[in-house]
Short mmCIF file of N, CA, C and O in Angstrom, two decimals:
data_model
loop_
_atom_site.label_atom_id
_atom_site.label_comp_id
_atom_site.label_asym_id
_atom_site.label_seq_id
_atom_site.Cartn_x
_atom_site.Cartn_y
_atom_site.Cartn_z
N MET A 1118 -17.20 9.51 -4.20
CA MET A 1118 -17.22 8.25 -3.47
C MET A 1118 -15.93 7.48 -3.72
O MET A 1118 -15.42 6.84 -2.83
N ASP A 1119 -15.40 7.54 -4.94
CA ASP A 1119 -14.17 6.83 -5.27
C ASP A 1119 -13.01 7.34 -4.43
O ASP A 1119 -12.20 6.56 -3.95
N THR A 1120 -12.95 8.65 -4.24
CA THR A 1120 -11.88 9.24 -3.43
C THR A 1120 -11.99 8.77 -1.99
O THR A 1120 -10.98 8.43 -1.36
N LEU A 1121 -13.20 8.71 -1.47
CA LEU A 1121 -13.42 8.25 -0.10
C LEU A 1121 -12.97 6.80 0.06
O LEU A 1121 -12.29 6.46 1.03
N ASN A 1122 -13.33 5.94 -0.89
CA ASN A 1122 -12.92 4.54 -0.83
C ASN A 1122 -11.40 4.41 -0.89
O ASN A 1122 -10.81 3.61 -0.16
N ARG A 1123 -10.76 5.16 -1.76
CA ARG A 1123 -9.30 5.11 -1.90
C ARG A 1123 -8.62 5.55 -0.62
O ARG A 1123 -7.69 4.91 -0.14
N GLU A 1124 -9.11 6.65 -0.01
CA GLU A 1124 -8.54 7.14 1.24
C GLU A 1124 -8.76 6.14 2.37
O GLU A 1124 -7.88 5.94 3.20
N LEU A 1125 -9.91 5.50 2.40
CA LEU A 1125 -10.19 4.48 3.41
C LEU A 1125 -9.24 3.30 3.25
O LEU A 1125 -8.69 2.81 4.24
N GLU A 1126 -9.02 2.85 2.03
CA GLU A 1126 -8.09 1.74 1.79
C GLU A 1126 -6.68 2.11 2.21
O GLU A 1126 -5.97 1.30 2.80
N GLU A 1127 -6.25 3.35 1.92
CA GLU A 1127 -4.91 3.79 2.32
C GLU A 1127 -4.79 3.83 3.83
O GLU A 1127 -3.77 3.43 4.40
N LEU A 1128 -5.82 4.30 4.51
CA LEU A 1128 -5.81 4.37 5.97
C LEU A 1128 -5.74 2.97 6.58
O LEU A 1128 -4.95 2.71 7.50
N ILE A 1129 -6.53 2.07 6.07
CA ILE A 1129 -6.53 0.69 6.57
C ILE A 1129 -5.17 0.05 6.33
O ILE A 1129 -4.64 -0.66 7.19
N GLU A 1130 -4.58 0.28 5.18
CA GLU A 1130 -3.28 -0.27 4.83
C GLU A 1130 -2.21 0.21 5.81
O GLU A 1130 -1.31 -0.53 6.18
N GLU A 1131 -2.29 1.49 6.24
CA GLU A 1131 -1.33 2.03 7.19
C GLU A 1131 -1.49 1.40 8.57
O GLU A 1131 -0.52 1.12 9.25
N VAL A 1132 -2.73 1.18 8.99
CA VAL A 1132 -3.00 0.64 10.31
C VAL A 1132 -2.75 -0.87 10.36
O VAL A 1132 -2.12 -1.37 11.28
N ALA A 1133 -3.23 -1.57 9.37
CA ALA A 1133 -3.11 -3.04 9.32
C ALA A 1133 -2.76 -3.45 7.91
O ALA A 1133 -3.64 -3.73 7.10
N PRO A 1134 -1.45 -3.49 7.59
CA PRO A 1134 -1.06 -3.87 6.23
C PRO A 1134 -1.55 -5.28 5.90
O PRO A 1134 -1.61 -6.14 6.77
N SER A 1135 -1.91 -5.47 4.67
CA SER A 1135 -2.44 -6.77 4.26
C SER A 1135 -1.35 -7.83 4.33
O SER A 1135 -0.17 -7.55 4.15
N LEU A 1136 -1.76 -9.03 4.62
CA LEU A 1136 -0.82 -10.15 4.70
C LEU A 1136 -0.41 -10.63 3.32
O LEU A 1136 0.65 -11.22 3.16
N ILE A 1137 -1.26 -10.38 2.34
CA ILE A 1137 -1.02 -10.86 0.99
C ILE A 1137 -0.86 -9.66 0.06
O ILE A 1137 -1.72 -8.79 0.01
N ASP A 1138 0.24 -9.64 -0.69
CA ASP A 1138 0.44 -8.61 -1.70
C ASP A 1138 -0.37 -9.04 -2.92
O ASP A 1138 -0.03 -10.02 -3.59
N MET A 1139 -1.45 -8.33 -3.20
CA MET A 1139 -2.36 -8.76 -4.26
C MET A 1139 -1.71 -8.73 -5.64
O MET A 1139 -2.01 -9.57 -6.48
N GLU A 1140 -0.82 -7.78 -5.89
CA GLU A 1140 -0.13 -7.74 -7.18
C GLU A 1140 0.77 -8.97 -7.34
O GLU A 1140 0.82 -9.57 -8.42
N GLU A 1141 1.47 -9.34 -6.28
CA GLU A 1141 2.33 -10.53 -6.32
C GLU A 1141 1.48 -11.79 -6.49
O GLU A 1141 1.83 -12.69 -7.25
N LEU A 1142 0.35 -11.85 -5.80
CA LEU A 1142 -0.54 -13.00 -5.93
C LEU A 1142 -1.05 -13.13 -7.37
O LEU A 1142 -1.06 -14.23 -7.93
N GLU A 1143 -1.45 -12.02 -7.97
CA GLU A 1143 -1.94 -12.06 -9.36
C GLU A 1143 -0.84 -12.53 -10.31
O GLU A 1143 -1.07 -13.32 -11.20
N ARG A 1144 0.40 -12.05 -10.08
CA ARG A 1144 1.52 -12.46 -10.92
C ARG A 1144 1.77 -13.96 -10.78
O ARG A 1144 1.97 -14.67 -11.78
N LEU A 1145 1.73 -14.48 -9.55
CA LEU A 1145 1.96 -15.91 -9.33
C LEU A 1145 0.85 -16.77 -9.94
O LEU A 1145 1.12 -17.82 -10.53
N VAL A 1146 -0.40 -16.31 -9.81
CA VAL A 1146 -1.52 -17.07 -10.38
C VAL A 1146 -1.41 -17.08 -11.90
O VAL A 1146 -1.61 -18.13 -12.54
N THR A 1147 -1.08 -15.95 -12.50
CA THR A 1147 -0.92 -15.88 -13.95
C THR A 1147 0.21 -16.79 -14.41
O THR A 1147 0.07 -17.52 -15.39
N GLU A 1148 1.32 -16.76 -13.68
CA GLU A 1148 2.46 -17.62 -14.03
C GLU A 1148 2.07 -19.09 -13.93
O GLU A 1148 2.39 -19.90 -14.80
N ASP A 1149 1.32 -19.46 -12.88
CA ASP A 1149 0.87 -20.83 -12.70
C ASP A 1149 -0.09 -21.25 -13.82
O ASP A 1149 -0.01 -22.35 -14.35
N ASP A 1150 -1.00 -20.35 -14.18
CA ASP A 1150 -1.95 -20.65 -15.26
C ASP A 1150 -1.22 -20.87 -16.58
O ASP A 1150 -1.58 -21.76 -17.35
N MET A 1151 -0.20 -20.07 -16.83
CA MET A 1151 0.54 -20.22 -18.09
C MET A 1151 1.26 -21.56 -18.12
O MET A 1151 1.33 -22.20 -19.16
N LEU A 1152 1.79 -22.01 -16.99
CA LEU A 1152 2.44 -23.31 -16.94
C LEU A 1152 1.42 -24.43 -17.15
O LEU A 1152 1.72 -25.43 -17.79
N SER A 1153 0.22 -24.25 -16.59
CA SER A 1153 -0.82 -25.26 -16.71
C SER A 1153 -1.31 -25.40 -18.15
O SER A 1153 -1.76 -26.47 -18.56
N PHE A 1154 -1.25 -24.32 -18.92
CA PHE A 1154 -1.75 -24.33 -20.28
C PHE A 1154 -0.64 -24.32 -21.31
O PHE A 1154 -0.82 -23.85 -22.44
N GLY A 1155 0.53 -24.81 -20.93
CA GLY A 1155 1.64 -24.90 -21.88
C GLY A 1155 2.13 -23.56 -22.38
O GLY A 1155 2.57 -23.44 -23.52
N GLY A 1156 2.07 -22.53 -21.54
CA GLY A 1156 2.57 -21.23 -21.94
C GLY A 1156 1.54 -20.35 -22.63
O GLY A 1156 1.78 -19.19 -22.88
N GLU A 1157 0.39 -20.89 -22.95
CA GLU A 1157 -0.68 -20.12 -23.60
C GLU A 1157 -1.85 -19.99 -22.63
O GLU A 1157 -2.51 -20.96 -22.33
N CYS A 1158 -2.05 -18.82 -22.12
CA CYS A 1158 -3.16 -18.57 -21.20
C CYS A 1158 -4.18 -17.68 -21.88
O CYS A 1158 -3.85 -16.58 -22.33
N PHE A 1159 -5.39 -18.14 -21.97
CA PHE A 1159 -6.46 -17.36 -22.60
C PHE A 1159 -7.53 -16.96 -21.59
O PHE A 1159 -8.57 -16.46 -21.94
N ILE A 1160 -7.25 -17.18 -20.29
CA ILE A 1160 -8.20 -16.87 -19.25
C ILE A 1160 -8.15 -15.39 -18.88
O ILE A 1160 -9.17 -14.72 -18.77
N HIS A 1161 -6.94 -14.85 -18.71
CA HIS A 1161 -6.77 -13.46 -18.28
C HIS A 1161 -6.66 -12.55 -19.48
O HIS A 1161 -5.97 -12.88 -20.46
N ASP A 1162 -7.27 -11.39 -19.42
CA ASP A 1162 -7.21 -10.43 -20.51
C ASP A 1162 -5.77 -10.04 -20.82
O ASP A 1162 -5.40 -9.85 -21.98
N GLY A 1163 -4.93 -9.91 -19.80
CA GLY A 1163 -3.54 -9.51 -20.01
C GLY A 1163 -2.71 -10.58 -20.69
O GLY A 1163 -1.64 -10.29 -21.24
N CYS A 1164 -3.17 -11.82 -20.67
CA CYS A 1164 -2.40 -12.93 -21.26
C CYS A 1164 -2.76 -13.15 -22.74
O CYS A 1164 -1.99 -13.74 -23.47
N ARG A 1165 -3.95 -12.75 -23.11
CA ARG A 1165 -4.43 -13.03 -24.47
C ARG A 1165 -3.60 -12.28 -25.51
O ARG A 1165 -3.30 -11.11 -25.35
N PRO A 1166 -3.23 -12.96 -26.59
CA PRO A 1166 -2.49 -12.27 -27.65
C PRO A 1166 -3.37 -11.22 -28.33
O PRO A 1166 -4.58 -11.38 -28.42
N VAL A 1167 -2.75 -10.16 -28.77
CA VAL A 1167 -3.50 -9.07 -29.40
C VAL A 1167 -3.71 -9.38 -30.87
O VAL A 1167 -2.93 -9.90 -31.56
#
């Protein structure tokens, strides 16, 4: 089922590319969150210190 979903997403992307680059959106939201919290973001797993 995972392969079918991936192929469907690729097909849709070829026919009608998304208006929003989700990776870029995530990067911008993370950057905005870090500015809002003084450089320390504890909301996203990728931002939390190890």
